[in-house]
mmCIF file of C-alpha atoms in Angstrom:
data_model
loop_
_atom_site.group_PDB
_atom_site.id
_atom_site.type_symbol
_atom_site.label_atom_id
_atom_site.label_comp_id
_atom_site.label_asym_id
_atom_site.label_seq_id
_atom_site.Cartn_x
_atom_site.Cartn_y
_atom_site.Cartn_z
ATOM 1 C CA UNK A 549 8.180 -40.912 -1.766
ATOM 2 C CA UNK A 550 7.222 -44.026 0.844
ATOM 3 C CA UNK A 551 10.038 -45.157 2.070
ATOM 4 C CA UNK A 552 9.633 -49.796 3.007
ATOM 5 C CA UNK A 553 11.168 -50.747 5.830
ATOM 6 C CA UNK A 554 11.433 -55.089 5.916
ATOM 7 C CA UNK A 555 12.878 -56.962 7.782
ATOM 8 C CA UNK A 556 12.796 -60.534 10.287
ATOM 9 C CA UNK A 557 11.293 -59.246 13.279
ATOM 10 C CA UNK A 558 13.504 -57.888 15.651
ATOM 11 C CA UNK A 559 16.536 -56.283 13.044
ATOM 12 C CA UNK A 560 14.205 -52.997 14.629
ATOM 13 C CA UNK A 561 12.216 -51.761 11.542
ATOM 14 C CA UNK A 562 9.736 -49.550 13.902
ATOM 15 C CA UNK A 563 13.215 -48.508 16.433
ATOM 16 C CA UNK A 564 15.037 -46.510 13.007
ATOM 17 C CA UNK A 565 11.957 -46.109 10.980
ATOM 18 C CA UNK A 566 10.558 -43.796 14.210
ATOM 19 C CA UNK A 567 13.667 -42.750 14.331
ATOM 20 C CA UNK A 568 14.762 -41.849 10.112
ATOM 21 C CA UNK A 569 11.179 -40.578 9.953
ATOM 22 C CA UNK A 570 11.790 -37.330 12.447
ATOM 23 C CA UNK A 571 15.850 -37.064 10.428
ATOM 24 C CA UNK A 572 13.463 -36.468 7.990
ATOM 25 C CA UNK A 573 11.126 -34.926 8.822
ATOM 26 C CA UNK A 574 8.686 -37.795 7.008
ATOM 27 C CA UNK A 575 5.356 -39.526 8.692
ATOM 28 C CA UNK A 576 6.372 -42.804 9.951
ATOM 29 C CA UNK A 577 3.530 -45.693 10.357
ATOM 30 C CA UNK A 578 4.221 -48.979 11.920
ATOM 31 C CA UNK A 579 2.582 -52.072 9.603
ATOM 32 C CA UNK A 580 1.424 -53.407 12.692
ATOM 33 C CA UNK A 581 0.118 -51.271 14.741
ATOM 34 C CA UNK A 582 -1.627 -49.730 11.524
ATOM 35 C CA UNK A 583 -3.212 -53.028 11.470
ATOM 36 C CA UNK A 584 -4.363 -53.346 14.417
ATOM 37 C CA UNK A 585 -6.223 -50.229 14.106
ATOM 38 C CA UNK A 586 -8.172 -50.439 11.068
ATOM 39 C CA UNK A 587 -9.258 -53.140 12.078
ATOM 40 C CA UNK A 588 -9.797 -52.664 15.679
ATOM 41 C CA UNK A 589 -7.423 -54.972 16.930
ATOM 42 C CA UNK A 590 -6.479 -54.787 20.712
ATOM 43 C CA UNK A 591 -3.154 -56.015 20.407
ATOM 44 C CA UNK A 592 -1.282 -58.025 17.009
ATOM 45 C CA UNK A 593 -1.944 -61.733 18.234
ATOM 46 C CA UNK A 594 -5.251 -61.422 18.668
ATOM 47 C CA UNK A 595 -5.133 -59.990 14.966
ATOM 48 C CA UNK A 596 -3.129 -63.268 14.482
ATOM 49 C CA UNK A 597 -5.507 -65.537 16.968
ATOM 50 C CA UNK A 598 -8.762 -64.424 14.769
ATOM 51 C CA UNK A 599 -6.990 -64.408 10.864
ATOM 52 C CA UNK A 600 -5.436 -67.255 11.898
ATOM 53 C CA UNK A 601 -4.229 -68.724 7.897
ATOM 54 C CA UNK A 602 -1.344 -67.034 7.504
ATOM 55 C CA UNK A 603 -1.620 -64.991 3.619
ATOM 56 C CA UNK A 604 -4.961 -64.060 5.444
ATOM 57 C CA UNK A 605 -2.946 -61.715 7.473
ATOM 58 C CA UNK A 606 -0.530 -61.191 4.541
ATOM 59 C CA UNK A 607 -3.760 -59.681 2.120
ATOM 60 C CA UNK A 608 -5.145 -57.375 5.209
ATOM 61 C CA UNK A 609 -1.176 -56.156 5.928
ATOM 62 C CA UNK A 610 -0.974 -55.906 2.186
ATOM 63 C CA UNK A 611 -3.919 -53.526 1.132
ATOM 64 C CA UNK A 612 -2.951 -51.615 4.662
ATOM 65 C CA UNK A 613 -0.253 -50.928 3.105
ATOM 66 C CA UNK A 614 -1.364 -49.516 -0.007
ATOM 67 C CA UNK A 615 -3.832 -47.706 2.171
ATOM 68 C CA UNK A 616 -0.992 -46.083 3.697
ATOM 69 C CA UNK A 617 1.248 -45.756 0.147
ATOM 70 C CA UNK A 618 -1.261 -43.529 -1.091
ATOM 71 C CA UNK A 619 -1.850 -40.465 1.542
ATOM 72 C CA UNK A 620 -0.376 -37.411 0.201
ATOM 73 C CA UNK A 621 2.765 -37.292 2.473
ATOM 74 C CA UNK A 622 6.095 -38.408 3.195
ATOM 75 C CA UNK A 623 6.404 -41.426 5.156
ATOM 76 C CA UNK A 624 8.193 -44.557 6.464
ATOM 77 C CA UNK A 625 7.315 -48.093 7.237
ATOM 78 C CA UNK A 626 8.171 -50.201 9.328
ATOM 79 C CA UNK A 627 6.794 -53.367 7.504
ATOM 80 C CA UNK A 628 5.877 -56.720 9.213
ATOM 81 C CA UNK A 629 7.124 -60.155 7.661
ATOM 82 C CA UNK A 630 4.903 -60.003 4.541
ATOM 83 C CA UNK A 631 6.002 -63.872 3.874
ATOM 84 C CA UNK A 632 2.840 -64.164 0.758
ATOM 85 C CA UNK A 633 4.737 -61.166 -1.092
ATOM 86 C CA UNK A 634 2.414 -60.769 -3.368
ATOM 87 C CA UNK A 635 -0.784 -59.173 -1.222
ATOM 88 C CA UNK A 636 1.457 -56.230 -1.374
ATOM 89 C CA UNK A 637 4.502 -57.325 -5.001
ATOM 90 C CA UNK A 638 1.330 -56.247 -7.241
ATOM 91 C CA UNK A 639 -0.973 -53.465 -4.578
ATOM 92 C CA UNK A 640 2.395 -51.575 -4.374
ATOM 93 C CA UNK A 641 3.674 -51.646 -8.665
ATOM 94 C CA UNK A 642 0.115 -49.258 -8.452
ATOM 95 C CA UNK A 643 0.960 -46.648 -6.695
ATOM 96 C CA UNK A 644 1.508 -44.065 -8.295
ATOM 97 C CA UNK A 645 3.783 -42.462 -5.666
ATOM 98 C CA UNK A 646 7.901 -42.975 -5.316
ATOM 99 C CA UNK A 647 8.211 -46.695 -3.343
ATOM 100 C CA UNK A 648 11.772 -47.148 -2.050
ATOM 101 C CA UNK A 649 11.929 -50.997 -0.732
ATOM 102 C CA UNK A 650 14.543 -51.347 1.820
ATOM 103 C CA UNK A 651 15.684 -54.862 3.643
ATOM 104 C CA UNK A 652 16.994 -54.365 6.704
ATOM 105 C CA UNK A 653 19.736 -56.897 7.968
ATOM 106 C CA UNK A 654 21.823 -57.786 10.816
ATOM 107 C CA UNK A 655 23.494 -60.949 12.129
ATOM 108 C CA UNK A 656 20.695 -63.367 14.613
ATOM 109 C CA UNK A 657 23.349 -62.747 17.494
ATOM 110 C CA UNK A 658 22.794 -58.574 16.994
ATOM 111 C CA UNK A 659 19.037 -58.979 17.019
ATOM 112 C CA UNK A 660 18.569 -60.931 19.850
ATOM 113 C CA UNK A 661 20.823 -58.480 21.960
ATOM 114 C CA UNK A 662 16.763 -56.020 21.093
ATOM 115 C CA UNK A 663 15.159 -58.532 22.238
ATOM 116 C CA UNK A 664 13.102 -57.270 23.779
ATOM 117 C CA UNK A 665 9.125 -59.035 25.214
ATOM 118 C CA UNK A 666 5.866 -57.436 25.814
ATOM 119 C CA UNK A 667 3.042 -58.014 27.855
ATOM 120 C CA UNK A 668 -0.511 -58.943 26.624
ATOM 121 C CA UNK A 669 -0.797 -54.435 26.544
ATOM 122 C CA UNK A 670 2.849 -55.028 23.798
ATOM 123 C CA UNK A 671 3.808 -52.963 27.009
ATOM 124 C CA UNK A 672 8.031 -53.924 26.351
ATOM 125 C CA UNK A 673 9.389 -55.813 29.811
ATOM 126 C CA UNK A 674 13.310 -56.226 30.580
ATOM 127 C CA UNK A 675 13.582 -60.545 31.957
ATOM 128 C CA UNK A 676 17.278 -60.707 30.889
ATOM 129 C CA UNK A 677 17.684 -64.232 33.327
ATOM 130 C CA UNK A 678 14.769 -65.475 31.715
ATOM 131 C CA UNK A 679 16.328 -64.324 28.125
ATOM 132 C CA UNK A 680 19.985 -65.910 28.537
ATOM 133 C CA UNK A 681 18.535 -69.066 29.618
ATOM 134 C CA UNK A 682 16.633 -69.854 26.151
ATOM 135 C CA UNK A 683 18.979 -67.617 24.229
ATOM 136 C CA UNK A 684 20.381 -70.654 21.895
ATOM 137 C CA UNK A 685 16.169 -71.919 21.059
ATOM 138 C CA UNK A 686 16.218 -67.395 20.254
ATOM 139 C CA UNK A 687 19.107 -67.974 17.819
ATOM 140 C CA UNK A 688 17.260 -70.760 16.389
ATOM 141 C CA UNK A 689 14.518 -69.479 15.944
ATOM 142 C CA UNK A 690 16.322 -65.538 14.697
ATOM 143 C CA UNK A 691 18.558 -67.636 12.173
ATOM 144 C CA UNK A 692 15.186 -69.544 11.430
ATOM 145 C CA UNK A 693 13.029 -66.771 10.598
ATOM 146 C CA UNK A 694 15.829 -65.576 8.428
ATOM 147 C CA UNK A 695 15.831 -68.876 6.489
ATOM 148 C CA UNK A 696 12.310 -68.971 6.170
ATOM 149 C CA UNK A 697 11.514 -64.527 5.349
ATOM 150 C CA UNK A 698 14.632 -64.808 2.788
ATOM 151 C CA UNK A 699 12.637 -65.748 -0.884
ATOM 152 C CA UNK A 700 9.573 -63.314 0.680
ATOM 153 C CA UNK A 701 12.981 -60.788 0.826
ATOM 154 C CA UNK A 702 14.655 -61.795 -2.623
ATOM 155 C CA UNK A 703 13.032 -59.366 -4.563
ATOM 156 C CA UNK A 704 13.081 -55.947 -2.813
ATOM 157 C CA UNK A 705 16.513 -55.363 -4.324
ATOM 158 C CA UNK A 706 18.038 -52.645 -0.914
ATOM 159 C CA UNK A 707 18.791 -54.687 0.909
ATOM 160 C CA UNK A 708 21.426 -52.683 3.547
ATOM 161 C CA UNK A 709 23.089 -54.512 6.661
ATOM 162 C CA UNK A 710 23.278 -52.843 9.807
ATOM 163 C CA UNK A 711 26.211 -54.777 11.510
ATOM 164 C CA UNK A 712 24.808 -54.385 14.824
ATOM 165 C CA UNK A 713 25.122 -50.180 15.247
ATOM 166 C CA UNK A 714 22.641 -48.478 17.466
ATOM 167 C CA UNK A 715 19.650 -47.440 15.859
ATOM 168 C CA UNK A 716 20.341 -43.725 15.765
ATOM 169 C CA UNK A 717 23.642 -44.757 13.547
ATOM 170 C CA UNK A 718 21.464 -47.431 11.431
ATOM 171 C CA UNK A 719 19.141 -44.771 11.181
ATOM 172 C CA UNK A 720 21.940 -42.581 9.542
ATOM 173 C CA UNK A 721 23.790 -45.119 8.026
ATOM 174 C CA UNK A 722 21.273 -45.910 5.883
ATOM 175 C CA UNK A 723 19.761 -42.324 4.969
ATOM 176 C CA UNK A 724 23.496 -41.950 3.771
ATOM 177 C CA UNK A 725 23.495 -45.042 1.656
ATOM 178 C CA UNK A 726 20.117 -44.448 0.146
ATOM 179 C CA UNK A 727 21.013 -40.508 0.075
ATOM 180 C CA UNK A 728 17.539 -39.382 1.314
ATOM 181 C CA UNK A 729 19.902 -36.828 2.473
#
């Protein structure tokens, strides 16, 4: 079985996905990490810089997503937002293994609380003063991303609002709601 977690940036796909995979005894993959590894990029910004058109990036992500889903075993995959849904939907229809797509949702305010900064090496760090000074802009950007991805996520039938739950409770909630246990 392949469990694909969709959602906007910072909704918790990777953290929740890792916890779900551990609880279910599944393998875990983060699509951005797999893209970086497969194509040899040092970080996700290099991938974006070298593939300036979103459709190029989405096609490459779709290819890697299909590859991961075809691998043996049960998996939870955190999927980076893919705007051009044909980049993955037509590929996933050809996969004989079970694919369950879930969109993780939360409010802009809860997503803002989870916002973490990363350096050029993808190492997380915290800068609370900066984050608070720019709260209005971040909330506006989060709302814009939710709106921008609404159409892309419209065909994902399983929508689970984690309502500000911490990662462990959100993972348990998704596992229970989807009857994976």
